[in-house]
CSV table of C-alpha atoms and ligand atoms in Angstrom, one decimal:
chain,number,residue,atom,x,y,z
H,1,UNK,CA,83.4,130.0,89.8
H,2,UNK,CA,84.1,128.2,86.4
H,3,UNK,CA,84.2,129.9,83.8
H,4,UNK,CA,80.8,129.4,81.0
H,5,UNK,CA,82.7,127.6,78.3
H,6,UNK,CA,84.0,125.4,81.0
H,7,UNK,CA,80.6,124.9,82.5
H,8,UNK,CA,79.0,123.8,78.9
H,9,UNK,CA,82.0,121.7,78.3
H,10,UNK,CA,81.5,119.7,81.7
H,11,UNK,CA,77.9,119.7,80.9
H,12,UNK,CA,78.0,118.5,77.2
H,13,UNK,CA,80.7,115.6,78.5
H,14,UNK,CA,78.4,114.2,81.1
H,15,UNK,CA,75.1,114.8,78.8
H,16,UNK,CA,76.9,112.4,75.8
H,17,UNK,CA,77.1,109.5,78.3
H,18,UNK,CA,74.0,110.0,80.4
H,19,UNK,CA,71.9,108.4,77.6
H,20,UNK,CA,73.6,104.9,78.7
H,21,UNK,CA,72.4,105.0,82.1
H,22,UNK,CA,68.7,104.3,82.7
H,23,UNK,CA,68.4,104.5,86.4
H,24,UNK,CA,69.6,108.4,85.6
H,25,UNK,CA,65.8,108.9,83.8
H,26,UNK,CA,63.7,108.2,87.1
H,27,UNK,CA,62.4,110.3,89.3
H,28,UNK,CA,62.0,110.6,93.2
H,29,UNK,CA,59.4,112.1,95.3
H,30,UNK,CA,58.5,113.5,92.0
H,31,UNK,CA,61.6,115.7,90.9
H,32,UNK,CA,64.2,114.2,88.9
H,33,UNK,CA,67.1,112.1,90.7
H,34,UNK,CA,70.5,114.0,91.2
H,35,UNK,CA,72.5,111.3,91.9
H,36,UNK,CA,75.6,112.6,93.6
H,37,UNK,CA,76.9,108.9,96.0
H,38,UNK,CA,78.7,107.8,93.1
H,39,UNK,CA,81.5,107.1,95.8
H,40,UNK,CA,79.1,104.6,97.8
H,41,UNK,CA,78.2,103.0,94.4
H,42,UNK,CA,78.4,104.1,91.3
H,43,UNK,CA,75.4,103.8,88.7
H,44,UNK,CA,76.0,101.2,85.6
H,45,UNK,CA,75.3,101.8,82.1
H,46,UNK,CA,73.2,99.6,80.0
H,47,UNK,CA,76.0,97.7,78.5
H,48,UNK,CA,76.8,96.1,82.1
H,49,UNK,CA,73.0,95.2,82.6
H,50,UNK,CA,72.8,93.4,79.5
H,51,UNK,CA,76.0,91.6,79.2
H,52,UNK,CA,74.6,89.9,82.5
H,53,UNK,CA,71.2,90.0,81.2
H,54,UNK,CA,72.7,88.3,78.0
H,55,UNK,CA,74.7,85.3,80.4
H,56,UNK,CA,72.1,84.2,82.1
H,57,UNK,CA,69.5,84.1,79.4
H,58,UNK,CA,72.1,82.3,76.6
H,59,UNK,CA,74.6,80.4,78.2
H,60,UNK,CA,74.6,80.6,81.9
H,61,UNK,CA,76.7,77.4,83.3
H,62,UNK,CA,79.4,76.9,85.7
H,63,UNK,CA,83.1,77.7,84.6
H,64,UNK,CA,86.5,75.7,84.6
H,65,UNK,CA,84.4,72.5,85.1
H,66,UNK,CA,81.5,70.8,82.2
H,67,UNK,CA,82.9,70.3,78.9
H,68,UNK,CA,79.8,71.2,76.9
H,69,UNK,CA,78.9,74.6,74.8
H,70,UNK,CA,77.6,76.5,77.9
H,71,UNK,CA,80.4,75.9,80.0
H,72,UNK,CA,82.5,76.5,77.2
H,73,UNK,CA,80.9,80.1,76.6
H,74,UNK,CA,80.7,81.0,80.4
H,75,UNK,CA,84.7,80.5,81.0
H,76,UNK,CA,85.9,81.9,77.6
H,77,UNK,CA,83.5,85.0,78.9
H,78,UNK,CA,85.0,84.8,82.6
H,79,UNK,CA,88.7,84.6,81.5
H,80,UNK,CA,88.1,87.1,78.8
H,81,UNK,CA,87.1,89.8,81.6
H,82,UNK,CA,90.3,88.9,83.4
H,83,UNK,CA,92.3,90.0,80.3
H,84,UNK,CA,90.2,93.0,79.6
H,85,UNK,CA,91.2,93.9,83.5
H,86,UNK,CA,94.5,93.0,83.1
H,87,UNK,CA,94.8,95.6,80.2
H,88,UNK,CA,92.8,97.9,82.2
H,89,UNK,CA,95.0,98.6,85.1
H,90,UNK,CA,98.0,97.8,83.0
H,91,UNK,CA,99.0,94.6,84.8
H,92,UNK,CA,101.9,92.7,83.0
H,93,UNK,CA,100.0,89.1,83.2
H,94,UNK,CA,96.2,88.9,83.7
H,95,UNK,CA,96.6,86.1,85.9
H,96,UNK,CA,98.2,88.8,88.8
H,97,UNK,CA,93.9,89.6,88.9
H,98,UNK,CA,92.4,87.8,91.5
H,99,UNK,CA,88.8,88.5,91.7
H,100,UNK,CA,86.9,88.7,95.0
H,101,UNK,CA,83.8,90.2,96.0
H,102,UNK,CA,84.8,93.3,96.7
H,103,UNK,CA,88.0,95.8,98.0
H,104,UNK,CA,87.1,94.7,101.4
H,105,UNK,CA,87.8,90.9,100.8
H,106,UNK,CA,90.4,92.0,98.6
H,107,UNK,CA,92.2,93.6,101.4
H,108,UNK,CA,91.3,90.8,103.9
H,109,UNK,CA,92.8,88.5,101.4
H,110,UNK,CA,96.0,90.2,101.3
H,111,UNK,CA,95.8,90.9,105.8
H,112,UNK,CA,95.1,86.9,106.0
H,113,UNK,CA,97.5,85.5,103.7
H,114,UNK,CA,100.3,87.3,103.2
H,115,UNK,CA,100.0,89.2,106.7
H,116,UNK,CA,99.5,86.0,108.6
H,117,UNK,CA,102.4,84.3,106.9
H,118,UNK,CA,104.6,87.1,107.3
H,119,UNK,CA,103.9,89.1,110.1
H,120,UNK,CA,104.9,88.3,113.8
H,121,UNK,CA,106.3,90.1,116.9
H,122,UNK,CA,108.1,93.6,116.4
H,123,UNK,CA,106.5,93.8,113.4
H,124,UNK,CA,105.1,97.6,112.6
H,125,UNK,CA,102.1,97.7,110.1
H,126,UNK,CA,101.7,101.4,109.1
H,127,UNK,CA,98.2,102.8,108.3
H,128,UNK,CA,97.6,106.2,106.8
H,129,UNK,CA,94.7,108.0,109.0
H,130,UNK,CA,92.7,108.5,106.0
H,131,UNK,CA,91.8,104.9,105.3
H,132,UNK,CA,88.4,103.0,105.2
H,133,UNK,CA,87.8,100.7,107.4
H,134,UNK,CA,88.4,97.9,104.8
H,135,UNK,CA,91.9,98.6,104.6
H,136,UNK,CA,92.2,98.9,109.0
H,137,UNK,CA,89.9,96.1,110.5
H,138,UNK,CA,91.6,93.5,108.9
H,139,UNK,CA,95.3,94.6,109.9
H,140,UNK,CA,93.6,95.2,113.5
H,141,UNK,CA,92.6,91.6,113.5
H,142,UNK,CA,96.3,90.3,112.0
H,143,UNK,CA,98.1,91.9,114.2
H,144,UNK,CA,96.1,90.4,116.7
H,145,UNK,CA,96.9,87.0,115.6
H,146,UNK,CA,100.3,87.5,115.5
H,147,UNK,CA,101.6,90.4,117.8
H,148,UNK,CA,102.6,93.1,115.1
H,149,UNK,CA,101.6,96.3,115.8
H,150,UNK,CA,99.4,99.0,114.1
H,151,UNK,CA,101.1,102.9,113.8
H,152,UNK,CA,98.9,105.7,112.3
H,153,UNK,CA,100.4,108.0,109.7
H,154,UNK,CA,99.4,111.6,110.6
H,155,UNK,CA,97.7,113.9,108.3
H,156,UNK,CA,97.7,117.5,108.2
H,157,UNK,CA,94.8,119.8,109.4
H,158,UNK,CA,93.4,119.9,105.3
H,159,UNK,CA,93.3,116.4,105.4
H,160,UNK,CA,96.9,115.9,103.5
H,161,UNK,CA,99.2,113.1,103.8
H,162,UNK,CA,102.5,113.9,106.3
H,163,UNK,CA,105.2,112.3,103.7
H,164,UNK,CA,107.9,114.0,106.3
H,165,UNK,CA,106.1,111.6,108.8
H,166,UNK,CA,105.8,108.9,106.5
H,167,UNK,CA,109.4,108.8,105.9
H,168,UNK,CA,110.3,108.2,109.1
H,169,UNK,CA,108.0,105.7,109.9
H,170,UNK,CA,108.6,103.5,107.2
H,171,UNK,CA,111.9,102.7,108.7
H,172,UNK,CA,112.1,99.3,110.0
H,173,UNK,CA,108.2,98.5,108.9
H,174,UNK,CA,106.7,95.3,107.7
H,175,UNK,CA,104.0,96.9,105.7
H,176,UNK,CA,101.8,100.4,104.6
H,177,UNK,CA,98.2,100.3,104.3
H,178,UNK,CA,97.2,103.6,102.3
H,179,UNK,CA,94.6,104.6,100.1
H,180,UNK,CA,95.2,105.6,97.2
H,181,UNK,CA,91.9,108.4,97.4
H,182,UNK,CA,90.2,109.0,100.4
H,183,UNK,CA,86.6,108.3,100.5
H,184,UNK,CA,85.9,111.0,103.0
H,185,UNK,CA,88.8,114.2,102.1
H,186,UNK,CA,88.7,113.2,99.1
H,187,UNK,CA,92.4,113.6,99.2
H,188,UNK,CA,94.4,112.3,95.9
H,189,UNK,CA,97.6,110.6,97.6
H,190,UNK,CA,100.8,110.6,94.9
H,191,UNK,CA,100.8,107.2,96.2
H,192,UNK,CA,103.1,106.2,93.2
H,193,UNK,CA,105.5,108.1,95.3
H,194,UNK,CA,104.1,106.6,98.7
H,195,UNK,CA,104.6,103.5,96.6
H,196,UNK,CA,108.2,104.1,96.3
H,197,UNK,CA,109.1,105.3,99.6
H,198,UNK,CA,107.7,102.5,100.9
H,199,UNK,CA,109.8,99.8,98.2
H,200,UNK,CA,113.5,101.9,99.5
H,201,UNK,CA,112.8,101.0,102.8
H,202,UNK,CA,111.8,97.3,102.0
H,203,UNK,CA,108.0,97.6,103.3
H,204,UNK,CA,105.2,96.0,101.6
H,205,UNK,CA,102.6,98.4,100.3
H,206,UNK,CA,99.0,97.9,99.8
H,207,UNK,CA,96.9,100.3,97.9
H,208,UNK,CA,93.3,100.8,98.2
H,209,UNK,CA,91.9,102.0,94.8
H,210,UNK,CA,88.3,102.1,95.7
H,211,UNK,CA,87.9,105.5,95.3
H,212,UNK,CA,90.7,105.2,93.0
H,213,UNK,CA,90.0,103.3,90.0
H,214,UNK,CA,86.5,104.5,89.1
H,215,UNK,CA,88.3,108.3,88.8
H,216,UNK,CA,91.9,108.3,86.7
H,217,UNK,CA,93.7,105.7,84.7
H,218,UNK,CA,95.6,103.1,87.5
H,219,UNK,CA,98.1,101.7,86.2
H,220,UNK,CA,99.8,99.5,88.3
H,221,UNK,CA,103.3,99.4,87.1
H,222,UNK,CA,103.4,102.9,87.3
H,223,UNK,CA,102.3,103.0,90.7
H,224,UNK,CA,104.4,100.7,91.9
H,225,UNK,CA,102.5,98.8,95.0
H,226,UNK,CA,103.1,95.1,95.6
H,227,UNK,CA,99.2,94.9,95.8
H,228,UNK,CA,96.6,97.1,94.9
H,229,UNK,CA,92.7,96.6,95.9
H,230,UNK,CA,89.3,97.8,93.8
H,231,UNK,CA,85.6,97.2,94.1
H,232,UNK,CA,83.5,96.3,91.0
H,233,UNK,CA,80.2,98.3,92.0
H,234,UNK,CA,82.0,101.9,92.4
H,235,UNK,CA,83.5,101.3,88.9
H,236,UNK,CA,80.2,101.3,86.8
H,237,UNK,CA,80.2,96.8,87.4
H,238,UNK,CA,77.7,95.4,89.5
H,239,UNK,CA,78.1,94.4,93.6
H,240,UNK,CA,79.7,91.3,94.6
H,241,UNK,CA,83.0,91.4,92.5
H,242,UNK,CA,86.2,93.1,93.4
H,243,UNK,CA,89.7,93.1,92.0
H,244,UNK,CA,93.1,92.2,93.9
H,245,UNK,CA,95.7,92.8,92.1
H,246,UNK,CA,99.1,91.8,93.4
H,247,UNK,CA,102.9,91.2,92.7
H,248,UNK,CA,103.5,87.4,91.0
H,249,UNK,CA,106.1,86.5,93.3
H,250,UNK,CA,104.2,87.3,96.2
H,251,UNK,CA,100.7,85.9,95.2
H,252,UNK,CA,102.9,82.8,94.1
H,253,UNK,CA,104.5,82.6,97.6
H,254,UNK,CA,101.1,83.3,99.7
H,255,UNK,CA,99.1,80.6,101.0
H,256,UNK,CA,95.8,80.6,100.4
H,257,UNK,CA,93.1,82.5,101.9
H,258,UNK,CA,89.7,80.6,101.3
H,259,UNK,CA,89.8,76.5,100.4
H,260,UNK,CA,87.1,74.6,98.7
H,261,UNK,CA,86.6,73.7,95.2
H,262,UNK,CA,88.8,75.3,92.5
H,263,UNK,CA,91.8,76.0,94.6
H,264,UNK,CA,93.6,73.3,95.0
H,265,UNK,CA,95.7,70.8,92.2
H,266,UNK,CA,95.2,67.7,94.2
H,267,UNK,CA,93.0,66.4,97.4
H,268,UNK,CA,94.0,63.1,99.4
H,269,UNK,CA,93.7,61.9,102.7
H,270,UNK,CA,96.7,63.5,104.0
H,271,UNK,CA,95.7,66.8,102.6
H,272,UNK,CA,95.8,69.1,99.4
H,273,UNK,CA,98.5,71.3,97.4
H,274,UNK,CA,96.8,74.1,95.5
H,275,UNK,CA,96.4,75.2,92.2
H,276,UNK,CA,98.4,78.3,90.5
H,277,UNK,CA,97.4,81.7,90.7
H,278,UNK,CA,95.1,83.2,90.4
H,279,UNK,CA,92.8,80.0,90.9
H,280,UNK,CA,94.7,79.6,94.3
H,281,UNK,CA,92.5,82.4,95.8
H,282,UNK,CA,89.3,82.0,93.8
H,283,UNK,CA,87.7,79.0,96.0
H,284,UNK,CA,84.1,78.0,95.0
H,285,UNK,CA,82.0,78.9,92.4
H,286,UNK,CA,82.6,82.6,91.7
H,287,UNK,CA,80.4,85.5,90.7
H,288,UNK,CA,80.9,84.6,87.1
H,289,UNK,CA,78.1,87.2,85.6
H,290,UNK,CA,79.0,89.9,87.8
H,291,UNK,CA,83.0,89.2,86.1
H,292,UNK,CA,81.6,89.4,82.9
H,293,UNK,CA,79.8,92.9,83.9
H,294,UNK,CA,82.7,94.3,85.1
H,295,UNK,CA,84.6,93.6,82.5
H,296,UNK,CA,82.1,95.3,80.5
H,297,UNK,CA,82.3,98.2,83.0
H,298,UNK,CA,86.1,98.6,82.2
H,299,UNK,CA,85.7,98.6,78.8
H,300,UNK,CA,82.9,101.2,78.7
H,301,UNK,CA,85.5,103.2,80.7
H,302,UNK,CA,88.2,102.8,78.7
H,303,UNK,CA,86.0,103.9,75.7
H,304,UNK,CA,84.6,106.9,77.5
H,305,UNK,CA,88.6,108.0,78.3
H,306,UNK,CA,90.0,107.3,82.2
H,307,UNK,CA,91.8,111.0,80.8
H,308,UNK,CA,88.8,112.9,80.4
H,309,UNK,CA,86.9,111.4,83.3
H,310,UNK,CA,89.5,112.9,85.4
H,311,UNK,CA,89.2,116.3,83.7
H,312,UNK,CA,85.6,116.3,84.6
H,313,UNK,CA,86.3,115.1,87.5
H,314,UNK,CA,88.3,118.1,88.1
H,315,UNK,CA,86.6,120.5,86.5
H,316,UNK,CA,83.1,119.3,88.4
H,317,UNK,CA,84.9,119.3,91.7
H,318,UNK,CA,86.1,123.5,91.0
H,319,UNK,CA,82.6,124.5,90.4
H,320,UNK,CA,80.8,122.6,93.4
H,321,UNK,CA,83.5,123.9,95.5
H,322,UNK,CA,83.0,127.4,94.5
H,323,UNK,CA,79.5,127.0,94.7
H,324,UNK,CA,79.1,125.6,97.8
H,325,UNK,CA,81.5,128.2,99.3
H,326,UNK,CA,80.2,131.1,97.5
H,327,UNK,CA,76.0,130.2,98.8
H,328,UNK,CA,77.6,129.7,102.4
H,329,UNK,CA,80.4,131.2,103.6
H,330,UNK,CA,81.3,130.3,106.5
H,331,UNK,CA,78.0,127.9,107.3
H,332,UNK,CA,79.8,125.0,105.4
H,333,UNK,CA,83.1,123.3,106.4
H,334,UNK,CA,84.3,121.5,103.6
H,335,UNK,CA,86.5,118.6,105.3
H,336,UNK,CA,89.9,118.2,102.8
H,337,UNK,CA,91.9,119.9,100.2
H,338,UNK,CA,90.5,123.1,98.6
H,339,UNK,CA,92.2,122.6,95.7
H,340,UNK,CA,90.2,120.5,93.0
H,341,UNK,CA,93.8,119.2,91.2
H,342,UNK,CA,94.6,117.6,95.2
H,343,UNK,CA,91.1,115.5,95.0
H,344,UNK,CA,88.9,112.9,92.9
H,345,UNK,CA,85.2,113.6,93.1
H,346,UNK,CA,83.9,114.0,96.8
H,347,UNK,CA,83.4,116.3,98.6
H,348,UNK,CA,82.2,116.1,102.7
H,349,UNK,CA,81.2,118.6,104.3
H,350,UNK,CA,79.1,120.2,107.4
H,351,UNK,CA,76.2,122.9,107.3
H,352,UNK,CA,75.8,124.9,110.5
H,353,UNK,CA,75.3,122.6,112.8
H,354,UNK,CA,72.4,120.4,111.1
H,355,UNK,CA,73.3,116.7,111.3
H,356,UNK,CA,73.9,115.1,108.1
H,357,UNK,CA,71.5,112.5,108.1
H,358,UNK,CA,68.8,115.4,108.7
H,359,UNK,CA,70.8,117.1,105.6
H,360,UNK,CA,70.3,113.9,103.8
H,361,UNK,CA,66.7,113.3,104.5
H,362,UNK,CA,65.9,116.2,103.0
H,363,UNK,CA,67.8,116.5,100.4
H,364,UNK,CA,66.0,113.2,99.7
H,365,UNK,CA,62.7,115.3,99.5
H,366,UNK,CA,64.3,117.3,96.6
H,367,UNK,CA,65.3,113.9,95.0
H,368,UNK,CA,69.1,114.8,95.6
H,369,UNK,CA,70.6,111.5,96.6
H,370,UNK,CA,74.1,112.0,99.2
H,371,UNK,CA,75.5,109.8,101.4
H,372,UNK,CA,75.5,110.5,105.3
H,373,UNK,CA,77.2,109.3,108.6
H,374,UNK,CA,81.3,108.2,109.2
H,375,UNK,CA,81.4,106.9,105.6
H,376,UNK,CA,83.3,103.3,107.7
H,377,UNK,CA,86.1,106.3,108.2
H,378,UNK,CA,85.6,106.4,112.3
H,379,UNK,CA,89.5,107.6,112.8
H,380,UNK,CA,89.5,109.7,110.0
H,381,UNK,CA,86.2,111.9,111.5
H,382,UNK,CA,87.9,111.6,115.1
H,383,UNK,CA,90.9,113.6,113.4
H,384,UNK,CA,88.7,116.3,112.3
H,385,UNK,CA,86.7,116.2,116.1
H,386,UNK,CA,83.4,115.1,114.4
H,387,UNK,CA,81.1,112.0,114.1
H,388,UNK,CA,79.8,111.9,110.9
H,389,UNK,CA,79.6,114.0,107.8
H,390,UNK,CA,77.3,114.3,104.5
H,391,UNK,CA,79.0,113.9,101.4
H,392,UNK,CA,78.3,114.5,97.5
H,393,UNK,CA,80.3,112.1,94.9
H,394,UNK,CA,80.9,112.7,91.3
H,395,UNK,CA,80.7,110.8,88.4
H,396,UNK,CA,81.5,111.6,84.6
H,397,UNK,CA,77.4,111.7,84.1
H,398,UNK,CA,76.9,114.6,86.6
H,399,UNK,CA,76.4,117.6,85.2
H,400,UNK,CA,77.1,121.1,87.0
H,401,UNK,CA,72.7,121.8,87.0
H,402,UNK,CA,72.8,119.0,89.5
H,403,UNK,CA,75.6,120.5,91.5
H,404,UNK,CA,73.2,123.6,91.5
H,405,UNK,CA,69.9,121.2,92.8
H,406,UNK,CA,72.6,120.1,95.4
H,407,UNK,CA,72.8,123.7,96.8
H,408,UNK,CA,69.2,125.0,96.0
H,409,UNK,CA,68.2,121.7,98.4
H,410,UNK,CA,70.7,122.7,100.6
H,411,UNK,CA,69.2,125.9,101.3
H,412,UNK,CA,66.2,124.7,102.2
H,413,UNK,CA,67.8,122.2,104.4
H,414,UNK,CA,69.1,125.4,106.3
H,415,UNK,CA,66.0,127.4,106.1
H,416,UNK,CA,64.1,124.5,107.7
H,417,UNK,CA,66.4,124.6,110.5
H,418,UNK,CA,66.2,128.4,110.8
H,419,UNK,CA,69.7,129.1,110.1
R,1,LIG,C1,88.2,103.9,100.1
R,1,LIG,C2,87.3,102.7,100.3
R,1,LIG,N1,87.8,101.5,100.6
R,1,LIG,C3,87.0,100.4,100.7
R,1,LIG,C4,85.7,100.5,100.5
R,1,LIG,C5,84.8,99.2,100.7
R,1,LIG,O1,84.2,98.9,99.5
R,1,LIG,P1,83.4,97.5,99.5
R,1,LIG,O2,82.3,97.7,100.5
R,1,LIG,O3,82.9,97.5,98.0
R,1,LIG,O4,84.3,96.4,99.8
R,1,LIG,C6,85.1,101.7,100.2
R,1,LIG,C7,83.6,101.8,100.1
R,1,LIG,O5,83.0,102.7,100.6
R,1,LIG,C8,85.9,102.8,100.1
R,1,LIG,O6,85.4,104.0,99.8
């Protein structure tokens, strides 16, 4: 168990920034929320809400198009949250962010484009075992299309990456599909150096930072893929934006993924040529507030510290393991690394033999929100021999009472069931 200074510290950290995040003050079924599915979605802070609330009261209009004062304000406000991006993951040129509407289009971008124009016969694509299905669907349905084939990367028994494995795999591969954090294990890849195994043998690497992102500073120079995937509404923004980020000389090279308006430099009646990056992959009119939010979202991270959300993260992660270990032995299977450093903030788990939506259900009662069932990780729970799972996610705004809720509840989930 952490120690108490470490307990008031975690506590006093996630207590300064609760104040910003009004969906925290509610209640369910009467008690006050515990909101541990940060990892599903995280919650947003005021900031976000009215940045959007503030665009489409005062000048909502579309971007890139009318040259009036609206349109004006909307694209200065939609380019400005590129560059704030940009700065946020480090990217030498903001126009390397493409936005989407999530990390799964993100990734299906990146499968349809570059995998479609690149891929063919006796190519390998390489997934880790411990991805989401974002990040395995796609490369299912490309190698389809054009006869590559899909390998698995093993993971150990604690839900670890095999690098031995890796290593030899990446030999002669097209491309890696890894996760960067897995949203199951929990598992913290060094994916900077799964990054750079994969560049020595030529292979294309393609990072999902879903879980990622929201956790620890990503800085994509440092971690070296040639693209790297998030999703707005994990990362305090709102749903229906995400964030590719990718490599210039291979966004340059890739053919599009969507057409429409935007995209293109020039229609005729023989056909189109497309506009630069990152306009090349942004058809349509895009979710122009929900840019704006997110670039709100990064900011209010970069304020709070991506340094000392990881510490909590960390130091959150120690005492809900020990707790949860310490009230029941050898009732709970905690699926992962036991050690807090190896992790971000999730932890899955079993309890005797209740099922996890039952688990969640009443948790619900106790208003202790977790998330229940394969978590779109089917491969990953076949590993482990099991269907589904209940998981509690951190943020920087939990604090370690709720961690205690979580177990109190948890108790009475197993006293209900007689065990
Ligand atoms: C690791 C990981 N990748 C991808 C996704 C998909 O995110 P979205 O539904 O926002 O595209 C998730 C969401 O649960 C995730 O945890």
């Amino acid at each position: 168990m952490s120690d108490l200074a470490s307990i008031r510290e975690i506590d006093a950290f996630a207590e300064s920034l609760r104040k910003d995040f009004p969906i925290l003050h509610r209640t369910v079924h009467d008690r006050p929320l515990v909101y541990l599915d940060s990892a599903a979605s995280s919650q947003r802070p005021e900031a976000v809400i009215e940045a959007m609330d503030t665009y489409y009261r005062t000048y909502h209009s579309n971007i890139h198009r009318g040259a009036h004062t609206l349109g004006e304000e909307a694209t200065a406000a939609y380019d400005g949250a590129r560059t704030k991006i940009a700065r946020f993951v480090n990217s030498p040129t903001p126009e390397q962010i493409v936005f989407t509407k999530n990390v799964t289009e993100a990734l299906n971008l990146v499968a349809h484009s570059w995998g479609r124009a690149n891929l063919g016969e006796g190519d390998r694509i390489l997934l880790s075992t411990m991805e989401h299905h974002a990040n395995i669907v796609p490369w299912f349905m490309v190698a389809e299309m054009t006869g590559a084939t899909v390998e698995w990367v093993p993971i150990s028994d604690d839900g670890v990456l095999d690098l031995d494995a890796l290593a030899r795999m990446l030999r002669g591969a097209s491309v890696l599909a890894c996760t960067a954090v897995s949203n199951v294990v929990g598992t913290l890849n060094p994916i900077a150096d799964i990054c750079a195994m994969a560049r020595g043998e030529g292979v294309v690497s393609v990072v999902d930072a879903a879980q990622y992102t929201p956790h620890q500073v990503t800085d994509v120079v440092a971690i070296g893929a040639d693209f790297l995937g998030f999703t707005g509404h994990k990362a305090l923004g709102p749903t229906g934006v995400g964030v590719l980020w990718g490599r210039s000389d291979l966004l340059d090279s890739m053919p599009p993924f969507l057409g429409g308006g935007e995209m293109i430099e020039h229609v005729d009646y023989d056909g189109f040529s497309t506009a630069p990056v990152p306009a090349k992959f942004e058809a349509g009119t895009m979710p122009i507030a929900e840019v704006i939010g997110l670039g709100v979202a990064v900011d209010y991270l970069a304020d709070v510290g991506m340094d000392r959300v990881r510490d909590h993260d960390v130091a959150i992660l120690r005492y809900a393991l020990a707790a949860l270990t310490d009230a029941f032995g050898a009732k709970i299977r905690i699926l992962g690394p036991l050690d807090p450093e190896q992790r971000s903030g999730l932890v899955s788990f079993e309890l005797g033999d209740v099922h996890p939506h039952d688990i969640s259900t009443i948790l619900d009662q106790e208003g202790v929100a977790i998330r229940a069932g394969h978590h779109c990780a089917k491969p990953l729970h076949a590993r482990f021999g099991v269907t589904a799972s209940a998981r509690a996610s951190f943020q920087f705004y939990n604090t370690t009472a709720e961690v205690d809720q979580l177990v109190h509840a948890l108790d009475i989930a197993l006293e209900l069931f007689g065990l």
